[in-house]
mmCIF file of C-alpha atoms in Angstrom:
data_model
loop_
_atom_site.group_PDB
_atom_site.id
_atom_site.type_symbol
_atom_site.label_atom_id
_atom_site.label_comp_id
_atom_site.label_asym_id
_atom_site.label_seq_id
_atom_site.Cartn_x
_atom_site.Cartn_y
_atom_site.Cartn_z
ATOM 1 C CA UNK A 1 -17.649 -34.782 32.665
ATOM 2 C CA UNK A 2 -20.259 -36.731 30.778
ATOM 3 C CA UNK A 3 -19.116 -40.222 29.805
ATOM 4 C CA UNK A 4 -21.127 -40.443 26.613
ATOM 5 C CA UNK A 5 -20.800 -38.533 23.362
ATOM 6 C CA UNK A 6 -23.715 -36.916 21.587
ATOM 7 C CA UNK A 7 -24.828 -38.596 18.390
ATOM 8 C CA UNK A 8 -23.228 -36.927 15.388
ATOM 9 C CA UNK A 9 -25.751 -35.571 12.873
ATOM 10 C CA UNK A 10 -24.866 -35.904 9.199
ATOM 11 C CA UNK A 11 -22.458 -33.317 7.831
ATOM 12 C CA UNK A 12 -24.097 -30.420 6.031
ATOM 13 C CA UNK A 13 -23.076 -27.318 4.181
ATOM 14 C CA UNK A 14 -23.260 -24.100 6.104
ATOM 15 C CA UNK A 15 -24.219 -20.700 4.772
ATOM 16 C CA UNK A 16 -21.742 -17.963 5.502
ATOM 17 C CA UNK A 17 -22.461 -14.535 6.902
ATOM 18 C CA UNK A 18 -20.918 -11.629 5.010
ATOM 19 C CA UNK A 19 -17.898 -10.198 6.847
ATOM 20 C CA UNK A 20 -18.917 -7.419 9.214
ATOM 21 C CA UNK A 21 -17.219 -4.688 11.183
ATOM 22 C CA UNK A 22 -17.267 -6.970 14.209
ATOM 23 C CA UNK A 23 -15.369 -9.752 12.444
ATOM 24 C CA UNK A 24 -12.505 -11.105 14.487
ATOM 25 C CA UNK A 25 -9.434 -12.970 13.508
ATOM 26 C CA UNK A 26 -9.759 -16.739 13.612
ATOM 27 C CA UNK A 27 -7.668 -18.539 16.260
ATOM 28 C CA UNK A 28 -6.575 -15.269 17.887
ATOM 29 C CA UNK A 29 -7.225 -15.426 21.662
ATOM 30 C CA UNK A 30 -6.932 -11.685 22.066
ATOM 31 C CA UNK A 31 -9.765 -11.092 19.631
ATOM 32 C CA UNK A 32 -12.201 -13.008 21.809
ATOM 33 C CA UNK A 33 -11.109 -11.165 24.901
ATOM 34 C CA UNK A 34 -12.014 -7.699 23.689
ATOM 35 C CA UNK A 35 -14.476 -5.987 21.417
ATOM 36 C CA UNK A 36 -11.964 -4.458 19.037
ATOM 37 C CA UNK A 37 -12.798 -6.584 16.028
ATOM 38 C CA UNK A 38 -11.395 -5.996 12.572
ATOM 39 C CA UNK A 39 -13.269 -5.950 9.314
ATOM 40 C CA UNK A 40 -12.404 -8.903 7.109
ATOM 41 C CA UNK A 41 -10.697 -7.710 3.939
ATOM 42 C CA UNK A 42 -12.743 -7.765 0.781
ATOM 43 C CA UNK A 43 -12.025 -10.870 -1.224
ATOM 44 C CA UNK A 44 -10.878 -9.668 -4.607
ATOM 45 C CA UNK A 45 -10.741 -11.925 -7.625
ATOM 46 C CA UNK A 46 -7.279 -13.494 -7.591
ATOM 47 C CA UNK A 47 -4.926 -13.000 -10.504
ATOM 48 C CA UNK A 48 -3.765 -16.475 -11.378
ATOM 49 C CA UNK A 49 -0.250 -16.896 -12.671
ATOM 50 C CA UNK A 50 0.850 -20.012 -14.564
ATOM 51 C CA UNK A 51 1.637 -22.847 -12.166
ATOM 52 C CA UNK A 52 0.171 -21.131 -9.101
ATOM 53 C CA UNK A 53 -2.175 -23.288 -7.070
ATOM 54 C CA UNK A 54 -5.571 -22.158 -5.867
ATOM 55 C CA UNK A 55 -7.183 -23.157 -2.596
ATOM 56 C CA UNK A 56 -9.560 -25.593 -4.290
ATOM 57 C CA UNK A 57 -6.569 -27.539 -5.643
ATOM 58 C CA UNK A 58 -5.290 -28.224 -2.141
ATOM 59 C CA UNK A 59 -6.288 -31.287 -0.180
ATOM 60 C CA UNK A 60 -9.109 -29.602 1.663
ATOM 61 C CA UNK A 61 -10.752 -31.097 4.737
ATOM 62 C CA UNK A 62 -14.520 -31.215 4.953
ATOM 63 C CA UNK A 63 -15.553 -28.719 7.608
ATOM 64 C CA UNK A 64 -17.163 -30.009 10.792
ATOM 65 C CA UNK A 65 -20.107 -27.768 11.723
ATOM 66 C CA UNK A 66 -22.125 -27.979 14.923
ATOM 67 C CA UNK A 67 -24.667 -25.734 16.711
ATOM 68 C CA UNK A 68 -23.085 -23.022 18.827
ATOM 69 C CA UNK A 69 -25.040 -24.240 21.858
ATOM 70 C CA UNK A 70 -23.143 -27.556 21.938
ATOM 71 C CA UNK A 71 -21.110 -28.186 25.092
ATOM 72 C CA UNK A 72 -17.328 -28.163 24.870
ATOM 73 C CA UNK A 73 -17.230 -31.813 25.918
ATOM 74 C CA UNK A 74 -19.628 -32.999 23.217
ATOM 75 C CA UNK A 75 -17.878 -30.834 20.631
ATOM 76 C CA UNK A 76 -14.492 -32.246 21.659
ATOM 77 C CA UNK A 77 -15.787 -35.788 21.219
ATOM 78 C CA UNK A 78 -17.038 -34.896 17.748
ATOM 79 C CA UNK A 79 -13.731 -33.238 16.853
ATOM 80 C CA UNK A 80 -11.718 -36.213 18.099
ATOM 81 C CA UNK A 81 -13.891 -38.636 16.147
ATOM 82 C CA UNK A 82 -13.220 -36.655 12.972
ATOM 83 C CA UNK A 83 -9.548 -36.077 13.902
ATOM 84 C CA UNK A 84 -9.906 -32.314 13.384
ATOM 85 C CA UNK A 85 -8.598 -29.506 15.573
ATOM 86 C CA UNK A 86 -11.101 -26.828 14.587
ATOM 87 C CA UNK A 87 -14.887 -26.705 14.292
ATOM 88 C CA UNK A 88 -17.305 -24.174 12.793
ATOM 89 C CA UNK A 89 -20.307 -23.054 14.829
ATOM 90 C CA UNK A 90 -23.752 -22.205 13.466
ATOM 91 C CA UNK A 91 -26.568 -20.139 14.938
ATOM 92 C CA UNK A 92 -30.288 -20.910 15.097
ATOM 93 C CA UNK A 93 -30.684 -19.902 11.427
ATOM 94 C CA UNK A 94 -27.910 -22.248 10.317
ATOM 95 C CA UNK A 95 -25.570 -19.368 9.530
ATOM 96 C CA UNK A 96 -21.867 -19.513 10.272
ATOM 97 C CA UNK A 97 -21.383 -17.700 13.580
ATOM 98 C CA UNK A 98 -17.922 -18.659 14.807
ATOM 99 C CA UNK A 99 -14.954 -20.979 15.019
ATOM 100 C CA UNK A 100 -13.388 -22.875 17.921
ATOM 101 C CA UNK A 101 -9.976 -24.528 17.826
ATOM 102 C CA UNK A 102 -7.999 -26.874 20.040
ATOM 103 C CA UNK A 103 -6.100 -23.834 21.322
ATOM 104 C CA UNK A 104 -9.370 -22.188 22.374
ATOM 105 C CA UNK A 105 -10.344 -25.290 24.343
ATOM 106 C CA UNK A 106 -6.926 -25.422 26.014
ATOM 107 C CA UNK A 107 -6.533 -21.748 26.895
ATOM 108 C CA UNK A 108 -10.116 -20.512 27.256
ATOM 109 C CA UNK A 109 -11.591 -23.544 28.999
ATOM 110 C CA UNK A 110 -9.048 -25.865 30.646
ATOM 111 C CA UNK A 111 -6.606 -23.130 31.666
ATOM 112 C CA UNK A 112 -9.497 -21.131 33.112
ATOM 113 C CA UNK A 113 -10.709 -24.085 35.173
ATOM 114 C CA UNK A 114 -14.086 -24.238 33.401
ATOM 115 C CA UNK A 115 -16.055 -27.482 33.247
ATOM 116 C CA UNK A 116 -16.215 -28.812 29.711
ATOM 117 C CA UNK A 117 -19.594 -30.475 30.202
ATOM 118 C CA UNK A 118 -21.133 -27.182 31.373
ATOM 119 C CA UNK A 119 -19.471 -24.670 29.050
ATOM 120 C CA UNK A 120 -21.088 -24.094 25.647
ATOM 121 C CA UNK A 121 -19.106 -23.336 22.523
ATOM 122 C CA UNK A 122 -20.628 -19.903 21.914
ATOM 123 C CA UNK A 123 -18.928 -18.695 25.115
ATOM 124 C CA UNK A 124 -15.424 -19.397 23.763
ATOM 125 C CA UNK A 125 -15.756 -19.111 20.000
ATOM 126 C CA UNK A 126 -14.199 -16.442 17.797
ATOM 127 C CA UNK A 127 -17.130 -14.788 16.055
ATOM 128 C CA UNK A 128 -17.427 -14.165 12.309
ATOM 129 C CA UNK A 129 -14.110 -15.750 11.307
ATOM 130 C CA UNK A 130 -12.134 -14.632 8.290
ATOM 131 C CA UNK A 131 -12.576 -16.901 5.260
ATOM 132 C CA UNK A 132 -11.279 -17.441 1.721
ATOM 133 C CA UNK A 133 -12.920 -18.519 -1.505
ATOM 134 C CA UNK A 134 -12.117 -21.686 -3.364
ATOM 135 C CA UNK A 135 -10.515 -19.592 -6.126
ATOM 136 C CA UNK A 136 -8.156 -17.737 -3.783
ATOM 137 C CA UNK A 137 -4.485 -18.440 -4.370
ATOM 138 C CA UNK A 138 -2.979 -20.898 -1.904
ATOM 139 C CA UNK A 139 -0.109 -18.536 -1.150
ATOM 140 C CA UNK A 140 -2.592 -15.743 -0.394
ATOM 141 C CA UNK A 141 -4.455 -18.025 2.012
ATOM 142 C CA UNK A 142 -1.151 -18.815 3.710
ATOM 143 C CA UNK A 143 -0.360 -15.109 3.977
ATOM 144 C CA UNK A 144 -3.748 -14.466 5.593
ATOM 145 C CA UNK A 145 -3.044 -17.103 8.205
ATOM 146 C CA UNK A 146 0.504 -15.928 8.861
ATOM 147 C CA UNK A 147 -0.494 -12.265 9.110
ATOM 148 C CA UNK A 148 -3.559 -13.048 11.208
ATOM 149 C CA UNK A 149 -1.652 -15.569 13.348
ATOM 150 C CA UNK A 150 -4.220 -18.309 12.946
ATOM 151 C CA UNK A 151 -4.114 -21.768 11.443
ATOM 152 C CA UNK A 152 -7.595 -22.340 10.040
ATOM 153 C CA UNK A 153 -9.684 -20.687 7.352
ATOM 154 C CA UNK A 154 -13.187 -21.657 6.236
ATOM 155 C CA UNK A 155 -13.434 -22.069 2.471
ATOM 156 C CA UNK A 156 -16.593 -20.484 1.052
ATOM 157 C CA UNK A 157 -18.145 -21.208 -2.335
ATOM 158 C CA UNK A 158 -21.261 -19.331 -3.472
ATOM 159 C CA UNK A 159 -22.051 -18.304 0.080
ATOM 160 C CA UNK A 160 -21.743 -21.827 1.490
ATOM 161 C CA UNK A 161 -18.945 -23.167 3.687
ATOM 162 C CA UNK A 162 -17.476 -26.026 1.702
ATOM 163 C CA UNK A 163 -14.330 -26.946 3.617
ATOM 164 C CA UNK A 164 -11.765 -25.989 6.221
ATOM 165 C CA UNK A 165 -8.255 -25.018 5.199
ATOM 166 C CA UNK A 166 -5.508 -25.833 7.686
ATOM 167 C CA UNK A 167 -2.168 -24.065 7.461
ATOM 168 C CA UNK A 168 -0.467 -27.439 7.093
ATOM 169 C CA UNK A 169 -2.186 -27.788 3.724
ATOM 170 C CA UNK A 170 -0.297 -24.733 2.537
ATOM 171 C CA UNK A 171 3.090 -26.084 3.564
ATOM 172 C CA UNK A 172 3.609 -27.832 0.253
ATOM 173 C CA UNK A 173 3.215 -24.573 -1.643
ATOM 174 C CA UNK A 174 5.461 -22.671 0.763
ATOM 175 C CA UNK A 175 8.165 -25.329 0.490
ATOM 176 C CA UNK A 176 7.897 -25.408 -3.297
ATOM 177 C CA UNK A 177 8.297 -21.613 -3.495
ATOM 178 C CA UNK A 178 11.326 -21.625 -1.199
ATOM 179 C CA UNK A 179 12.933 -24.463 -3.135
ATOM 180 C CA UNK A 180 12.322 -22.662 -6.418
ATOM 181 C CA UNK A 181 13.965 -19.525 -5.013
ATOM 182 C CA UNK A 182 16.906 -21.596 -3.786
ATOM 183 C CA UNK A 183 17.253 -23.194 -7.205
ATOM 184 C CA UNK A 184 17.321 -19.779 -8.828
ATOM 185 C CA UNK A 185 20.086 -18.746 -6.459
ATOM 186 C CA UNK A 186 22.008 -21.905 -7.314
ATOM 187 C CA UNK A 187 21.590 -21.161 -11.022
ATOM 188 C CA UNK A 188 23.152 -17.720 -10.555
ATOM 189 C CA UNK A 189 26.089 -19.213 -8.689
ATOM 190 C CA UNK A 190 26.506 -21.914 -11.349
ATOM 191 C CA UNK A 191 26.498 -19.255 -14.078
ATOM 192 C CA UNK A 192 29.310 -17.371 -12.346
ATOM 193 C CA UNK A 193 31.255 -20.594 -11.972
ATOM 194 C CA UNK A 194 30.763 -21.296 -15.678
ATOM 195 C CA UNK A 195 32.122 -17.872 -16.620
ATOM 196 C CA UNK A 196 35.112 -18.514 -14.379
ATOM 197 C CA UNK A 197 35.886 -21.768 -16.177
ATOM 198 C CA UNK A 198 35.462 -20.242 -19.638
ATOM 199 C CA UNK A 199 37.615 -17.200 -19.043
ATOM 200 C CA UNK A 200 40.133 -18.961 -16.858
ATOM 201 C CA UNK A 201 40.140 -15.949 -14.551
ATOM 202 C CA UNK A 202 40.107 -15.849 -10.799
ATOM 203 C CA UNK A 203 36.457 -15.219 -9.897
ATOM 204 C CA UNK A 204 36.671 -16.864 -6.495
ATOM 205 C CA UNK A 205 35.721 -13.687 -4.650
ATOM 206 C CA UNK A 206 32.545 -12.874 -6.611
ATOM 207 C CA UNK A 207 31.561 -16.547 -6.652
ATOM 208 C CA UNK A 208 31.914 -16.759 -2.880
ATOM 209 C CA UNK A 209 29.934 -13.540 -2.537
ATOM 210 C CA UNK A 210 27.036 -14.846 -4.643
ATOM 211 C CA UNK A 211 27.089 -18.198 -2.877
ATOM 212 C CA UNK A 212 26.899 -16.453 0.492
ATOM 213 C CA UNK A 213 24.118 -14.212 -0.823
ATOM 214 C CA UNK A 214 22.217 -17.247 -2.051
ATOM 215 C CA UNK A 215 22.505 -18.974 1.310
ATOM 216 C CA UNK A 216 21.375 -15.907 3.229
ATOM 217 C CA UNK A 217 18.537 -15.004 0.906
ATOM 218 C CA UNK A 218 17.135 -18.401 0.051
ATOM 219 C CA UNK A 219 18.341 -20.694 2.828
ATOM 220 C CA UNK A 220 18.303 -18.713 6.061
ATOM 221 C CA UNK A 221 18.735 -20.755 9.230
ATOM 222 C CA UNK A 222 16.468 -20.826 12.247
ATOM 223 C CA UNK A 223 18.985 -18.596 14.006
ATOM 224 C CA UNK A 224 17.541 -15.714 11.964
ATOM 225 C CA UNK A 225 14.131 -16.076 13.648
ATOM 226 C CA UNK A 226 15.018 -17.663 16.994
ATOM 227 C CA UNK A 227 17.151 -15.766 19.495
ATOM 228 C CA UNK A 228 18.687 -16.822 22.775
ATOM 229 C CA UNK A 229 16.452 -14.346 24.570
ATOM 230 C CA UNK A 230 13.302 -16.026 23.305
ATOM 231 C CA UNK A 231 10.994 -17.011 26.158
ATOM 232 C CA UNK A 232 10.114 -20.672 26.289
ATOM 233 C CA UNK A 233 7.026 -22.429 27.629
ATOM 234 C CA UNK A 234 8.426 -25.353 29.605
ATOM 235 C CA UNK A 235 6.831 -27.871 31.964
ATOM 236 C CA UNK A 236 8.088 -30.990 33.709
ATOM 237 C CA UNK A 237 6.781 -34.513 33.050
ATOM 238 C CA UNK A 238 5.167 -34.572 36.508
ATOM 239 C CA UNK A 239 3.154 -31.381 35.972
ATOM 240 C CA UNK A 240 -0.612 -31.844 35.489
ATOM 241 C CA UNK A 241 -2.217 -30.971 32.160
ATOM 242 C CA UNK A 242 -3.937 -28.019 33.828
ATOM 243 C CA UNK A 243 -0.552 -26.385 34.500
ATOM 244 C CA UNK A 244 0.550 -26.998 30.899
ATOM 245 C CA UNK A 245 -2.551 -25.231 29.543
ATOM 246 C CA UNK A 246 -1.896 -22.281 31.830
ATOM 247 C CA UNK A 247 1.600 -22.063 30.350
ATOM 248 C CA UNK A 248 0.105 -22.088 26.852
ATOM 249 C CA UNK A 249 -2.208 -19.254 27.819
ATOM 250 C CA UNK A 250 0.592 -17.271 29.504
ATOM 251 C CA UNK A 251 2.953 -17.558 26.538
ATOM 252 C CA UNK A 252 0.153 -17.391 23.936
ATOM 253 C CA UNK A 253 1.345 -20.580 22.234
ATOM 254 C CA UNK A 254 -0.088 -23.913 21.108
ATOM 255 C CA UNK A 255 2.477 -26.139 22.795
ATOM 256 C CA UNK A 256 4.849 -26.586 25.698
ATOM 257 C CA UNK A 257 8.157 -28.394 25.818
ATOM 258 C CA UNK A 258 8.508 -31.089 28.468
ATOM 259 C CA UNK A 259 11.992 -31.144 29.994
ATOM 260 C CA UNK A 260 13.999 -32.694 32.787
ATOM 261 C CA UNK A 261 16.891 -30.358 33.496
ATOM 262 C CA UNK A 262 18.232 -29.351 30.071
ATOM 263 C CA UNK A 263 17.024 -32.526 28.371
ATOM 264 C CA UNK A 264 13.946 -32.471 26.148
ATOM 265 C CA UNK A 265 11.658 -35.323 27.157
ATOM 266 C CA UNK A 266 8.665 -34.533 24.986
ATOM 267 C CA UNK A 267 6.259 -32.009 23.551
ATOM 268 C CA UNK A 268 2.650 -31.405 24.535
ATOM 269 C CA UNK A 269 0.286 -29.445 22.311
ATOM 270 C CA UNK A 270 -3.224 -28.044 22.440
ATOM 271 C CA UNK A 271 -4.245 -30.783 20.023
ATOM 272 C CA UNK A 272 -3.062 -33.333 22.590
ATOM 273 C CA UNK A 273 -5.268 -31.586 25.165
ATOM 274 C CA UNK A 274 -8.243 -32.029 22.841
ATOM 275 C CA UNK A 275 -7.545 -35.545 21.566
ATOM 276 C CA UNK A 276 -5.878 -37.202 24.559
ATOM 277 C CA UNK A 277 -7.436 -35.456 27.549
ATOM 278 C CA UNK A 278 -10.795 -33.707 27.043
ATOM 279 C CA UNK A 279 -12.306 -36.140 24.534
ATOM 280 C CA UNK A 280 -11.077 -39.078 26.632
ATOM 281 C CA UNK A 281 -12.837 -37.736 29.731
ATOM 282 C CA UNK A 282 -9.588 -37.375 31.695
ATOM 283 C CA UNK A 283 -9.140 -34.855 34.471
ATOM 284 C CA UNK A 284 -6.803 -31.958 33.545
ATOM 285 C CA UNK A 285 -5.999 -31.541 37.236
ATOM 286 C CA UNK A 286 -5.076 -35.197 37.834
ATOM 287 C CA UNK A 287 -3.590 -36.280 34.494
ATOM 288 C CA UNK A 288 0.181 -35.846 34.305
ATOM 289 C CA UNK A 289 1.758 -34.400 31.180
ATOM 290 C CA UNK A 290 4.079 -37.409 30.795
ATOM 291 C CA UNK A 291 1.030 -39.638 30.275
ATOM 292 C CA UNK A 292 -0.287 -37.690 27.294
ATOM 293 C CA UNK A 293 2.770 -35.991 25.737
ATOM 294 C CA UNK A 294 4.622 -37.015 22.586
ATOM 295 C CA UNK A 295 7.922 -38.402 23.853
ATOM 296 C CA UNK A 296 11.293 -37.859 22.140
ATOM 297 C CA UNK A 297 10.084 -35.365 19.508
ATOM 298 C CA UNK A 298 12.040 -34.517 16.385
ATOM 299 C CA UNK A 299 14.218 -31.478 17.042
ATOM 300 C CA UNK A 300 16.086 -28.887 14.995
ATOM 301 C CA UNK A 301 19.141 -26.765 15.750
ATOM 302 C CA UNK A 302 19.824 -23.099 15.215
ATOM 303 C CA UNK A 303 21.824 -24.087 12.136
ATOM 304 C CA UNK A 304 18.877 -25.931 10.579
ATOM 305 C CA UNK A 305 17.567 -24.016 7.595
ATOM 306 C CA UNK A 306 13.992 -22.778 7.672
ATOM 307 C CA UNK A 307 13.358 -24.823 4.526
ATOM 308 C CA UNK A 308 14.613 -28.015 6.201
ATOM 309 C CA UNK A 309 12.517 -27.272 9.294
ATOM 310 C CA UNK A 310 9.436 -26.904 7.087
ATOM 311 C CA UNK A 311 10.252 -30.240 5.458
ATOM 312 C CA UNK A 312 10.589 -31.931 8.846
ATOM 313 C CA UNK A 313 7.232 -30.597 9.995
ATOM 314 C CA UNK A 314 5.506 -31.323 6.690
ATOM 315 C CA UNK A 315 6.854 -34.877 6.428
ATOM 316 C CA UNK A 316 6.135 -35.630 10.079
ATOM 317 C CA UNK A 317 2.683 -34.041 9.892
ATOM 318 C CA UNK A 318 3.234 -31.814 12.931
ATOM 319 C CA UNK A 319 3.286 -28.060 13.440
ATOM 320 C CA UNK A 320 5.890 -27.662 16.174
ATOM 321 C CA UNK A 321 9.558 -28.478 16.406
ATOM 322 C CA UNK A 322 11.854 -27.757 19.388
ATOM 323 C CA UNK A 323 14.977 -25.771 18.497
ATOM 324 C CA UNK A 324 18.177 -26.702 20.341
ATOM 325 C CA UNK A 325 21.456 -24.870 20.494
ATOM 326 C CA UNK A 326 24.290 -25.816 18.167
ATOM 327 C CA UNK A 327 25.713 -28.233 20.691
ATOM 328 C CA UNK A 328 22.386 -30.058 21.048
ATOM 329 C CA UNK A 329 22.767 -29.859 24.823
ATOM 330 C CA UNK A 330 20.563 -27.022 25.972
ATOM 331 C CA UNK A 331 17.018 -26.231 24.979
ATOM 332 C CA UNK A 332 16.707 -22.693 23.729
ATOM 333 C CA UNK A 333 13.328 -22.023 22.241
ATOM 334 C CA UNK A 334 9.947 -23.459 21.754
ATOM 335 C CA UNK A 335 8.999 -24.877 18.455
ATOM 336 C CA UNK A 336 9.314 -22.844 15.388
ATOM 337 C CA UNK A 337 5.609 -23.016 14.620
ATOM 338 C CA UNK A 338 4.601 -23.077 11.003
ATOM 339 C CA UNK A 339 3.124 -19.605 11.161
ATOM 340 C CA UNK A 340 6.521 -18.234 12.242
ATOM 341 C CA UNK A 341 7.870 -18.990 8.788
#
């Protein structure tokens, strides 16, 4: 690997190509592996409801754009310097041509044994990524990312790329909507309880029914989306980073859980590969996972509500959380990633 980083040119706005029939889904490894692209949906003018937030009202990150001929190593250094996990690529005309994420670098470069100083970004990028406008509703942007199974969306204004939207930025809106729904369920239950007090009748059965309905509708637990048969990407602390990236590629995930026996020792993500390995010029074959993992990660249980799990991830500023069984003794499933909600 090269030991020096390329000088970073000043940030600039990037013109966007119109979506084409060859558009592929951002952050989707399978889309780069075949030619079956999907046409990006036409961006209709959103119908704003009172209190609903638009994309431009979120805390948007300024997009990092670099030429598509940049090497993976130089791009990784630029991404690490900006603390971003996705970069937009431009062609010779300065038009937006693709997107590369930390997951792409982990699964399409490191896991494949490619040399980062010799591989250029155009070889691994997802071409013509889906985008949203600044006036799109935040919840609609979140739905695009969930349905497309990707975490980043360029934000386009008047044909120019203005910013990058990360799925984490939409967490606040998702949490607020879930909490509002839960409050509405609580209001129904409180109304029934009030009727019970006024009439002096025995409404225990209907009250219990509504309370149970509220819990199941508005506060489902992780057990509703995580099953005991779920396959888990697991590595040991002594495994090299290269093996961890192969696990990510095999399971099509952004992270692996680091365990010793049935005990969770840490978590290692594709962002760690970018920030702590590639950009630091460390060898994926020689660097052990225990040296670059996050030790003792926050965990959830199957009884943790999805809303609480979202809060944990939002407050901790991370996108993965290991889910343990109810006894907290055996690891069951890899992190409930944000886009699983």
